[in-house]
Short mmCIF file of C-alpha atoms in Angstrom, two decimals:
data_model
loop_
_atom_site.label_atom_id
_atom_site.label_comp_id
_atom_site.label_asym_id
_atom_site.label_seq_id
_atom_site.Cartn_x
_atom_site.Cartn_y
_atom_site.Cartn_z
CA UNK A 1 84.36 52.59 1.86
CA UNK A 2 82.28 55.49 3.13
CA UNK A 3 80.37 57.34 0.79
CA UNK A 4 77.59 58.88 -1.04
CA UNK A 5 76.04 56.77 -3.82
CA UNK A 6 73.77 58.70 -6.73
CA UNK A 7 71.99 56.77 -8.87
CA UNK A 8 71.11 57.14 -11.86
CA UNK A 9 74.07 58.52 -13.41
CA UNK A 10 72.06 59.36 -16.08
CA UNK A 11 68.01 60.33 -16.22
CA UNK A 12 65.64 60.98 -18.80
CA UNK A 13 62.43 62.62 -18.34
CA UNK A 14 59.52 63.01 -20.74
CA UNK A 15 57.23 65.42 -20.56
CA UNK A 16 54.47 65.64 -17.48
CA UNK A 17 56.57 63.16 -15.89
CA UNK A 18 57.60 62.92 -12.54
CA UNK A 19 61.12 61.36 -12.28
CA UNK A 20 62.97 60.36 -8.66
CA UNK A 21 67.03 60.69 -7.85
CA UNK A 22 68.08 58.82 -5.36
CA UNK A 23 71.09 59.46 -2.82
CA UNK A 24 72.23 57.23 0.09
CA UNK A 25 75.26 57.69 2.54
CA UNK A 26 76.83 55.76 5.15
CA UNK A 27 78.55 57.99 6.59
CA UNK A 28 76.42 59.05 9.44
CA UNK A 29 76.00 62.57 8.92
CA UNK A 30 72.97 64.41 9.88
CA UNK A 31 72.55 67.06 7.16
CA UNK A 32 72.06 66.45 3.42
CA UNK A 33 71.47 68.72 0.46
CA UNK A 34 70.92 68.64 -2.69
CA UNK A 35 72.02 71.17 -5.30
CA UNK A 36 71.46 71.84 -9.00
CA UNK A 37 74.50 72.70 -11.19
CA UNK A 38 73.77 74.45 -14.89
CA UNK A 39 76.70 75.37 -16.93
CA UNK A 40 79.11 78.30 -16.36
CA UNK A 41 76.82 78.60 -13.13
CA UNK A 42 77.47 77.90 -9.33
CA UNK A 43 75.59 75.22 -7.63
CA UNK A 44 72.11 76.75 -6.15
CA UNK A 45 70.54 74.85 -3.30
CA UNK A 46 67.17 72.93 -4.04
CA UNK A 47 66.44 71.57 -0.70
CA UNK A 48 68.10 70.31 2.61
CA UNK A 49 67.76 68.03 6.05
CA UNK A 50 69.17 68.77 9.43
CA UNK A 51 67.26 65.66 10.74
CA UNK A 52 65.37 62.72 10.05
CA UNK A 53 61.65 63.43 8.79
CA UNK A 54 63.04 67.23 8.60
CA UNK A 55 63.73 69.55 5.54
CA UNK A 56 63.99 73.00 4.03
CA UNK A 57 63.68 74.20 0.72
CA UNK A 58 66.66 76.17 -0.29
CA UNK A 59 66.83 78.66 -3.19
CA UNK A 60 64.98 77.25 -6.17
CA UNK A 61 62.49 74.18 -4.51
CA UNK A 62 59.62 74.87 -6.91
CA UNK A 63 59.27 72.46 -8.93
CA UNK A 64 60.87 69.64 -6.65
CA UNK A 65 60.05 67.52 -3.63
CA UNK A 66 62.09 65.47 -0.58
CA UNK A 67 61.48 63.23 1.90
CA UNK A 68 64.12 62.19 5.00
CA UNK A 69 62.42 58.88 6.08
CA UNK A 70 65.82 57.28 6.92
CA UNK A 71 69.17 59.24 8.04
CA UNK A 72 70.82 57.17 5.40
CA UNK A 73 68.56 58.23 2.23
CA UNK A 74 67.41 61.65 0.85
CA UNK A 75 65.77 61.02 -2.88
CA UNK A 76 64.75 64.40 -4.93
CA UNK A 77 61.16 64.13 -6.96
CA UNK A 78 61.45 66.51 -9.87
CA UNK A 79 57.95 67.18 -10.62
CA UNK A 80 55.92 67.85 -14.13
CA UNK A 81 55.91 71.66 -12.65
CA UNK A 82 59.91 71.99 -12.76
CA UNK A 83 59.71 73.19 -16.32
CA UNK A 84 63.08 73.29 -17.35
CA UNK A 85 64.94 70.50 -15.22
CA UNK A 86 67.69 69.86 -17.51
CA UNK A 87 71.04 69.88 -14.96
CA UNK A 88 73.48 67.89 -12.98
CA UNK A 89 71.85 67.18 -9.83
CA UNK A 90 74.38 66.66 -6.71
CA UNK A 91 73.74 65.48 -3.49
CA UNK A 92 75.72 66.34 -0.69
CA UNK A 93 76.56 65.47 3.00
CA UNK A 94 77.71 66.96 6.78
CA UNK A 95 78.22 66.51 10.15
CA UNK A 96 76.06 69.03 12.15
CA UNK A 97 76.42 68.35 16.02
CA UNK A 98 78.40 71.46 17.28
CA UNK A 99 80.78 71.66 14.32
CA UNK A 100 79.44 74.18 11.56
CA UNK A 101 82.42 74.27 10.16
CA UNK A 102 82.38 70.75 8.79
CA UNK A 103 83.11 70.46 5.05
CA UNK A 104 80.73 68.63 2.85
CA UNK A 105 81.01 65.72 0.98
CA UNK A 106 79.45 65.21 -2.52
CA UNK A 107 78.37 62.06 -4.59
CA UNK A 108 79.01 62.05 -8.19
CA UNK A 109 75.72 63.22 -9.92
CA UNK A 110 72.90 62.80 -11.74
CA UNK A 111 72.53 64.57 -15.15
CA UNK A 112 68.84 64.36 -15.86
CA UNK A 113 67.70 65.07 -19.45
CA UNK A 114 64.38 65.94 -21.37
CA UNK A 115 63.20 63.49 -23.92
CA UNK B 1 72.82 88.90 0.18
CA UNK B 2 76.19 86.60 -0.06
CA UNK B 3 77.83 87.02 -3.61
CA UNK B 4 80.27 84.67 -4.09
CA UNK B 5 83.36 85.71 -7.43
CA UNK B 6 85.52 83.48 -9.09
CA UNK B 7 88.14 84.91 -11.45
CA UNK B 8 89.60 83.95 -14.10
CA UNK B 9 86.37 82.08 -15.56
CA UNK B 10 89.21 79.52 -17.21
CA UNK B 11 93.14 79.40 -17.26
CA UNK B 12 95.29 77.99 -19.23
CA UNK B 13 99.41 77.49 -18.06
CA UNK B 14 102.01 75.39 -18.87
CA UNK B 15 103.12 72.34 -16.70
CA UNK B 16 105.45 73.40 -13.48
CA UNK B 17 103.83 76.88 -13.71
CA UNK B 18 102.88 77.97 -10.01
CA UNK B 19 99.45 79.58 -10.22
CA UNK B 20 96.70 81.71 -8.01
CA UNK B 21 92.95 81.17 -7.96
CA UNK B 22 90.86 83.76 -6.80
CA UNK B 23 87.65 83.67 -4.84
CA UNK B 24 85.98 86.77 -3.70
CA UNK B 25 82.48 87.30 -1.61
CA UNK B 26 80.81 90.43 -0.62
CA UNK B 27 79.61 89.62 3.09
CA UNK B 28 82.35 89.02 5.73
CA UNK B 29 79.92 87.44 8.17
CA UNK B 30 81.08 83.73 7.13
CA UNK B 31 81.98 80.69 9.62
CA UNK B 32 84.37 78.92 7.21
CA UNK B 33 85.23 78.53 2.87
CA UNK B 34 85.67 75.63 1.39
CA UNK B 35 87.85 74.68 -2.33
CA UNK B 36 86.80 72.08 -4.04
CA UNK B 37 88.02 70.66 -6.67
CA UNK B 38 85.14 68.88 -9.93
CA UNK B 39 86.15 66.68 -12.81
CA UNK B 40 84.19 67.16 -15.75
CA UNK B 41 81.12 65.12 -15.52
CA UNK B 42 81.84 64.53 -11.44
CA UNK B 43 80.73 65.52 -7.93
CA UNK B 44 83.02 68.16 -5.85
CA UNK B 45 86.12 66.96 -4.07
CA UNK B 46 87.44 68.98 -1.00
CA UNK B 47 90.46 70.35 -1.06
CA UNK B 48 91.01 72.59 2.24
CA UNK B 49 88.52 74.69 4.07
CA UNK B 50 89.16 77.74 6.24
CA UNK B 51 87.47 78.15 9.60
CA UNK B 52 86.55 81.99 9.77
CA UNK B 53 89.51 82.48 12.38
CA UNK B 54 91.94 81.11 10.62
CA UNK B 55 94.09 82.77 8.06
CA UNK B 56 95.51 80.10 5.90
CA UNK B 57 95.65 75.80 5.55
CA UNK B 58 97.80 73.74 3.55
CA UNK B 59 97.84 70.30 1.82
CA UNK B 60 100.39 69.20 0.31
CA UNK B 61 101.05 71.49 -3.37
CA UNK B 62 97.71 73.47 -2.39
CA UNK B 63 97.85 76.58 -0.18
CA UNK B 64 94.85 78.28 0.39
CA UNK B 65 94.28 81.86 2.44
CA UNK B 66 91.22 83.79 3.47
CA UNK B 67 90.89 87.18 4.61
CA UNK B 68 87.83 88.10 5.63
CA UNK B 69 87.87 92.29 5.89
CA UNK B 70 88.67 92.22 2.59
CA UNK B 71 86.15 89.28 1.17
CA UNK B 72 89.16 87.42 -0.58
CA UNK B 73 90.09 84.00 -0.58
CA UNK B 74 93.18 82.45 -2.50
CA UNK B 75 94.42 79.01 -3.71
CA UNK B 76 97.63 78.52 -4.65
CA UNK B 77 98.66 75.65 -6.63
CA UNK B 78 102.66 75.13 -6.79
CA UNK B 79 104.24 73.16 -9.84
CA UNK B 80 101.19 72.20 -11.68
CA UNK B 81 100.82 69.18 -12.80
CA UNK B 82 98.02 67.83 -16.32
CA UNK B 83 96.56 65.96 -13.66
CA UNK B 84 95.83 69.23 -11.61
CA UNK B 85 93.82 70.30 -14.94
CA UNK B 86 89.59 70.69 -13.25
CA UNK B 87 87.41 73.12 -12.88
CA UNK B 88 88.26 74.65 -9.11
CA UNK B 89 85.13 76.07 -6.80
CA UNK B 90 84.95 78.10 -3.63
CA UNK B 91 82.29 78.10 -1.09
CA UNK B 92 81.43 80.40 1.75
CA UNK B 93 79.13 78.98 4.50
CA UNK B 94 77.28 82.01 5.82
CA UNK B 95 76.57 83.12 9.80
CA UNK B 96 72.85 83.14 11.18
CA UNK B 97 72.13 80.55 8.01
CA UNK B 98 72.77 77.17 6.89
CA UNK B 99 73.02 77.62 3.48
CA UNK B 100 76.49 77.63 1.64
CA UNK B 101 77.07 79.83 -1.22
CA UNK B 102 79.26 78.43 -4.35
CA UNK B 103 80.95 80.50 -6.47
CA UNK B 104 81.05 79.26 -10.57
CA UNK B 105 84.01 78.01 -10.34
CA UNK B 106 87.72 78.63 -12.12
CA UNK B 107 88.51 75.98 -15.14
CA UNK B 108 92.37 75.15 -15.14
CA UNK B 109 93.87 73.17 -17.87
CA UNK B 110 97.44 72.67 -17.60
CA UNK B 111 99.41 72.21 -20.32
CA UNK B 112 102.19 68.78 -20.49
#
């Protein structure tokens, strides 16, 4: 089936430690995202990828890093500077080509914790 | 700078109770919104999304409308169902941008 996979489902980080999510689709879309959720709160945009070896930081990138070295695969570095990176991290998907109005499609999480 | 308003915070009703979400955002410039529907400890499902020119869409016990002038979006959910109990989220995608803007969503628990 097509999808996005996230892995780990769950992520602990200890201090001045850099710690990597992973998210792969295969379901050819272009675009990919990734968002941070904290309770009672709306997910705010971290970082995202029109196009292969392509991104933009979104709303609250310091702190975090990307890379787009495959269409399939856009992994998330949270960094020893993101100070308070307890959240659920989603990924998400979209077609782009001529069709802004494409909805997108979200894997199931990470919740990353502090040890 | 796109605001996006979910009220109630939570709801509770009783099972067949038809019910009304309610999604408001303060810039009308928009090219679609977008329900979605999260299980606790899950990613976002979609539900139905609204191109800007449209008015309303449909799936099955799920109605949702959007009018734009006004900033308002609705879901309606018709005979509700335990298994329709989640925590509901809109999302506007904004013109000139490529960012989408989530609201905090609208926890429903419905009641067997």
């Amino acid at each position: 089936d097509g999808g996005i996979t996230q892995s780990p489902k769950y992520l602990f980080r200890k201090e001045g430690q850099n710690v990597t999510l992973s998210c792969e689709q295969n379901l050819n879309h272009d675009a990919m995202y990734w968002y941070r959720q904290d309770p009672g709160q709306g997910l705010r945009l971290i970082y995202y990828s029109q196009i292969v070896n392509d991104f933009q930081k979104g709303d609250i990138a310091e702190g975090y890093s990307v890379s787009r070295e495959k269409k399939e695969s856009f992994p998330l570095t949270v960094t020893s500077a993101q100070k308070n990176p307890t959240a659920f991290y989603l990924c998400a998907s979209s077609i782009i080509q001529g069709a802004k109005g494409q909805p997108q499609h979200f894997g199931d999480g990470t919740r990353l914790s502090i040890l | 700078k796109q605001e996006v308003t979910q009220i109630p915070a939570a709801l509770s009703v009783p099972e067949g109770e038809n019910l009304v979400l309610n999604c408001s955002f303060t810039d009308s410039a928009i090219y679609n919104l977008q329900w979605f529907r999260q299980d606790p400890g899950k990613g976002l499902t979609s539900l139905l999304l609204i191109q800007s020119s449209q008015r309303e869409q449909t799936s099955g016990r799920l109605n949702a409308s959007l009018d734009k002038s006004s900033g308002r979006s609705t879901l309606y959910i018709a005979a509700s169902q335990p298994g329709d109990s989640a925590t509901y989220l809109c999302a506007v995608r904004n013109t000139g941008g490529f960012k989408t803007i989530f609201g905090a969503g609208t926890r429903l628990f419905v009641k067997a």
